[in-house]
Amino acid sequence: ETGVTQTPRHLVMGMTNKKSLKCEQHLGHNAMYWYKQSAKKPLELMFVYSLEERVENNSVPSRFSPECPNSSHLFLHLHTLQPEDSALYLCASSQDTGDLRSNYGYTFGSGTRLTVV
Amino acid sequence: QKEVEQNSGPLSVPEGAIASLNCTYSDRGSQSFFWYRQYSGKSPELIMFIYSNGDKEDGRFTAQLNKASQYVSLLIRDSQPSDSATYLCAVIKAAGNKLTFGGGTRVLVKP
């Protein structure tokens, strides 16, 4: 496996269900991110983990709960979601070197298309 | 004011022509600038990175940065139908900080 892998690719869940999205990066990066992409809206940053510590939570509702057990794995636990949470959820990773001249480009996974019914 | 603004398009370009995409950003502290390409139903893919004023060329792509005017642009030369996608502009304010995206410009290259 190379790059950033996300599972599942598609998920349909009811509003009372509990599910988890999984992300794994094979790039040796030290930072991982969850983004939400809804139709006709910019990519929204949800969570940032750097060196396995959460460094940012962009006012995301508590029904989304991230977990980063190590630098290669990132989870997003979902419970009691709303239909408006239906979106593409993207995981990304990057290497934060502290040098602006380095390429900070994030590598994205293929995403999980979530539908809440 | 949005942090990163792009014209949503679609930008219709004849095959072989130059596609010109613009992006403006609000925070003067922004340091690094990226262009991603996203095909429908796929994840974003990094195509260009720039942090110094001026031009940066990579194959058919040229990124142009003007920090004084707070804009960054992307030129696609010899546009091909395979270039039809949404192009996302993104900025980082400082080292280690988050990547903030614009809404994207949809480009359609017509044969």
Coordinates of C-alpha atoms in Angstrom, one line a residue:
Chain A
E1 CA 0.0 0.0 0.0
T2 CA 1.2 3.5 -0.8
G3 CA 0.0 7.0 -0.1
V4 CA -3.1 7.6 2.0
T5 CA -5.8 5.0 2.1
Q6 CA -9.3 5.5 3.5
T7 CA -12.0 3.0 4.3
P8 CA -14.8 2.6 3.6
R9 CA -15.2 4.3 0.2
H10 CA -18.9 4.6 0.7
L11 CA -21.0 4.6 3.8
V12 CA -24.8 4.9 4.4
M13 CA -25.9 5.2 7.9
G14 CA -29.0 6.0 9.9
M15 CA -29.1 8.9 12.3
T16 CA -28.9 6.6 15.3
N17 CA -26.0 4.5 14.1
K18 CA -22.4 4.6 15.2
K19 CA -19.7 4.1 12.6
S20 CA -16.0 4.9 12.1
L21 CA -14.0 6.1 9.2
K22 CA -10.4 4.9 9.0
C23 CA -7.4 6.6 7.4
E24 CA -3.9 5.2 7.1
Q25 CA -0.8 6.9 5.6
H26 CA 2.3 5.1 4.3
L27 CA 4.4 8.2 3.7
G28 CA 6.1 8.7 7.0
H29 CA 4.4 12.0 7.5
N30 CA 4.0 13.6 10.9
A31 CA 0.7 15.4 10.5
M32 CA -2.8 14.2 9.6
Y33 CA -6.1 16.0 8.9
W34 CA -9.8 15.4 8.4
Y35 CA -11.6 17.6 5.8
K36 CA -15.2 17.7 4.9
Q37 CA -16.3 18.5 1.3
S38 CA -20.0 19.3 0.7
A39 CA -21.5 20.1 -2.6
K40 CA -20.9 23.7 -3.7
K41 CA -18.8 24.5 -0.6
P42 CA -15.0 24.8 -0.1
L43 CA -13.1 22.0 1.6
E44 CA -13.6 22.5 5.4
L45 CA -10.9 21.6 7.8
M46 CA -12.3 19.6 10.7
F47 CA -9.3 18.3 12.7
V48 CA -5.5 18.6 12.7
Y49 CA -3.2 16.1 14.4
S50 CA 0.5 16.8 14.6
L51 CA 2.8 14.2 16.1
E52 CA -0.4 12.4 17.2
E53 CA -1.6 15.4 19.3
R54 CA -4.8 17.2 18.3
V55 CA -3.7 20.8 17.5
E56 CA -6.9 22.1 16.0
N57 CA -10.6 21.5 16.2
N58 CA -12.5 23.8 13.9
S59 CA -15.7 24.1 16.0
V60 CA -16.8 20.7 14.8
P61 CA -19.9 19.2 16.5
S62 CA -19.3 16.6 19.2
R63 CA -21.0 14.0 17.1
F64 CA -17.7 13.8 15.2
S65 CA -14.9 12.4 17.4
P66 CA -11.4 12.0 16.0
E67 CA -8.8 9.5 17.2
C68 CA -5.1 9.3 16.3
P69 CA -3.5 6.3 18.0
N70 CA -0.2 6.7 16.1
S71 CA 1.4 8.8 13.4
S72 CA 0.1 6.5 10.6
H73 CA -3.5 6.0 11.6
L74 CA -6.4 8.4 12.0
F75 CA -10.0 7.6 12.8
L76 CA -13.2 9.7 12.7
H77 CA -15.9 8.2 14.9
L78 CA -19.5 9.1 14.0
H79 CA -22.6 9.0 16.1
T80 CA -26.1 10.5 15.9
L81 CA -25.4 12.3 12.7
Q82 CA -27.8 14.5 10.8
P83 CA -28.7 14.4 7.1
E84 CA -26.7 17.6 6.6
D85 CA -23.6 15.7 7.6
S86 CA -23.8 13.8 4.3
A87 CA -20.6 14.7 2.4
L88 CA -17.2 13.5 1.2
Y89 CA -14.8 13.1 4.1
L90 CA -11.2 13.4 3.1
C91 CA -8.2 12.4 5.1
A92 CA -4.8 14.0 4.3
S93 CA -1.3 13.9 5.6
S94 CA 1.8 16.1 5.4
Q95 CA 5.3 16.4 6.6
D96 CA 5.7 19.5 8.8
T97 CA 9.4 20.4 8.7
G98 CA 9.1 24.0 9.8
D99 CA 10.8 25.2 6.6
L100 CA 8.6 27.3 4.4
R101 CA 10.7 26.4 1.4
S102 CA 9.7 22.7 1.8
N103 CA 6.7 21.4 -0.1
Y104 CA 4.0 21.3 2.4
G105 CA 1.6 19.8 0.0
Y106 CA -1.0 17.6 1.6
T107 CA -1.5 14.1 0.2
F108 CA -5.2 13.2 0.2
G109 CA -6.8 9.9 0.5
S110 CA -9.6 8.9 -1.9
G111 CA -12.3 9.9 0.6
T112 CA -15.4 8.3 2.2
R113 CA -18.7 9.3 0.6
L114 CA -21.0 9.4 3.6
T115 CA -24.8 9.5 3.3
V116 CA -26.9 10.0 6.4
V117 CA -30.5 8.8 6.0
Chain B
Q1 CA -14.6 38.3 3.2
K2 CA -13.6 34.7 2.4
E3 CA -10.0 33.8 3.2
V4 CA -9.4 32.3 -0.2
E5 CA -11.6 33.3 -3.2
Q6 CA -11.9 31.8 -6.6
N7 CA -14.3 32.3 -9.5
S8 CA -16.4 29.1 -9.5
G9 CA -16.7 29.0 -13.3
P10 CA -17.1 27.0 -15.4
L11 CA -14.2 28.3 -17.4
S12 CA -14.6 27.1 -20.9
V13 CA -11.4 26.8 -22.9
P14 CA -10.8 25.4 -26.4
E15 CA -8.4 22.6 -26.7
G16 CA -4.9 23.9 -27.3
A17 CA -5.6 27.3 -25.7
I18 CA -4.3 28.7 -22.4
A19 CA -6.5 28.4 -19.4
S20 CA -6.0 31.2 -16.8
L21 CA -7.2 30.8 -13.2
N22 CA -7.1 33.4 -10.5
C23 CA -7.2 33.2 -6.7
T24 CA -7.1 36.0 -4.1
Y25 CA -6.5 35.6 -0.4
S26 CA -7.2 37.9 2.5
D27 CA -4.5 37.3 5.0
R28 CA -1.2 39.1 4.2
G29 CA 0.6 36.6 6.5
S30 CA 0.0 33.8 4.0
Q31 CA 3.3 32.2 3.1
S32 CA 2.8 29.2 0.9
F33 CA 0.4 28.7 -2.0
F34 CA -0.8 25.5 -3.7
W35 CA -2.9 24.5 -6.7
Y36 CA -4.8 21.2 -6.5
R37 CA -6.7 19.5 -9.3
Q38 CA -9.8 17.5 -8.4
Y39 CA -11.6 15.4 -10.9
S40 CA -15.3 14.7 -10.3
G41 CA -15.7 12.1 -7.6
K42 CA -12.0 12.0 -6.8
S43 CA -9.7 13.5 -4.2
P44 CA -7.6 16.6 -4.7
E45 CA -4.2 16.1 -6.3
L46 CA -1.3 18.6 -5.8
I47 CA -0.1 20.0 -9.1
M48 CA 1.8 23.2 -8.1
F49 CA 3.5 24.8 -5.1
I50 CA 4.9 28.4 -4.9
Y51 CA 6.1 30.6 -2.0
S52 CA 8.2 33.3 -3.7
N53 CA 6.9 36.2 -5.8
G54 CA 7.1 35.6 -9.5
D55 CA 6.5 32.7 -11.8
K56 CA 7.1 29.0 -11.3
E57 CA 6.8 26.6 -14.3
D58 CA 6.3 22.9 -14.3
G59 CA 5.5 21.3 -17.6
R60 CA 2.3 22.9 -19.0
F61 CA 1.6 24.6 -15.7
T62 CA 2.8 28.0 -14.5
A63 CA 2.0 29.4 -11.1
Q64 CA 2.3 33.1 -10.6
L65 CA 2.4 34.8 -7.2
N66 CA 2.0 38.5 -6.3
K67 CA 2.1 38.9 -2.5
A68 CA 1.7 42.7 -2.7
S69 CA -1.6 42.3 -4.6
Q70 CA -2.5 39.1 -2.7
Y71 CA -3.2 36.9 -5.6
V72 CA -1.9 33.7 -7.1
S73 CA -2.8 32.4 -10.6
L74 CA -2.4 29.2 -12.5
L75 CA -1.9 29.1 -16.3
I76 CA -2.4 25.8 -18.2
R77 CA -0.8 25.9 -21.6
D78 CA -1.9 23.7 -24.5
S79 CA -5.1 22.7 -22.6
Q80 CA -6.3 19.2 -23.1
P81 CA -9.7 17.6 -22.5
S82 CA -8.0 15.7 -19.7
D83 CA -7.4 19.0 -17.9
S84 CA -11.2 19.3 -17.4
A85 CA -11.5 19.3 -13.6
T86 CA -12.0 21.6 -10.6
Y87 CA -8.8 23.5 -9.6
L88 CA -8.5 24.4 -6.0
C89 CA -6.3 27.2 -4.7
A90 CA -5.0 26.7 -1.1
V91 CA -2.8 28.8 1.2
I92 CA -0.8 28.2 4.4
K93 CA -0.3 31.2 6.7
A94 CA 2.8 30.0 8.5
A95 CA 5.0 27.0 8.9
G96 CA 3.1 24.1 10.2
N97 CA -0.3 25.8 10.0
K98 CA -3.4 24.6 8.3
L99 CA -4.1 24.6 4.6
T100 CA -7.1 26.8 3.7
F101 CA -8.9 26.1 0.4
G102 CA -10.9 28.3 -2.0
G103 CA -14.1 27.0 -3.5
G104 CA -12.4 25.9 -6.7
T105 CA -12.8 26.9 -10.4
R106 CA -14.3 24.4 -12.7
V107 CA -12.5 24.2 -16.0
L108 CA -14.0 22.6 -19.2
V109 CA -11.7 22.0 -22.1
K110 CA -13.6 21.5 -25.3
P111 CA -12.2 19.5 -28.2

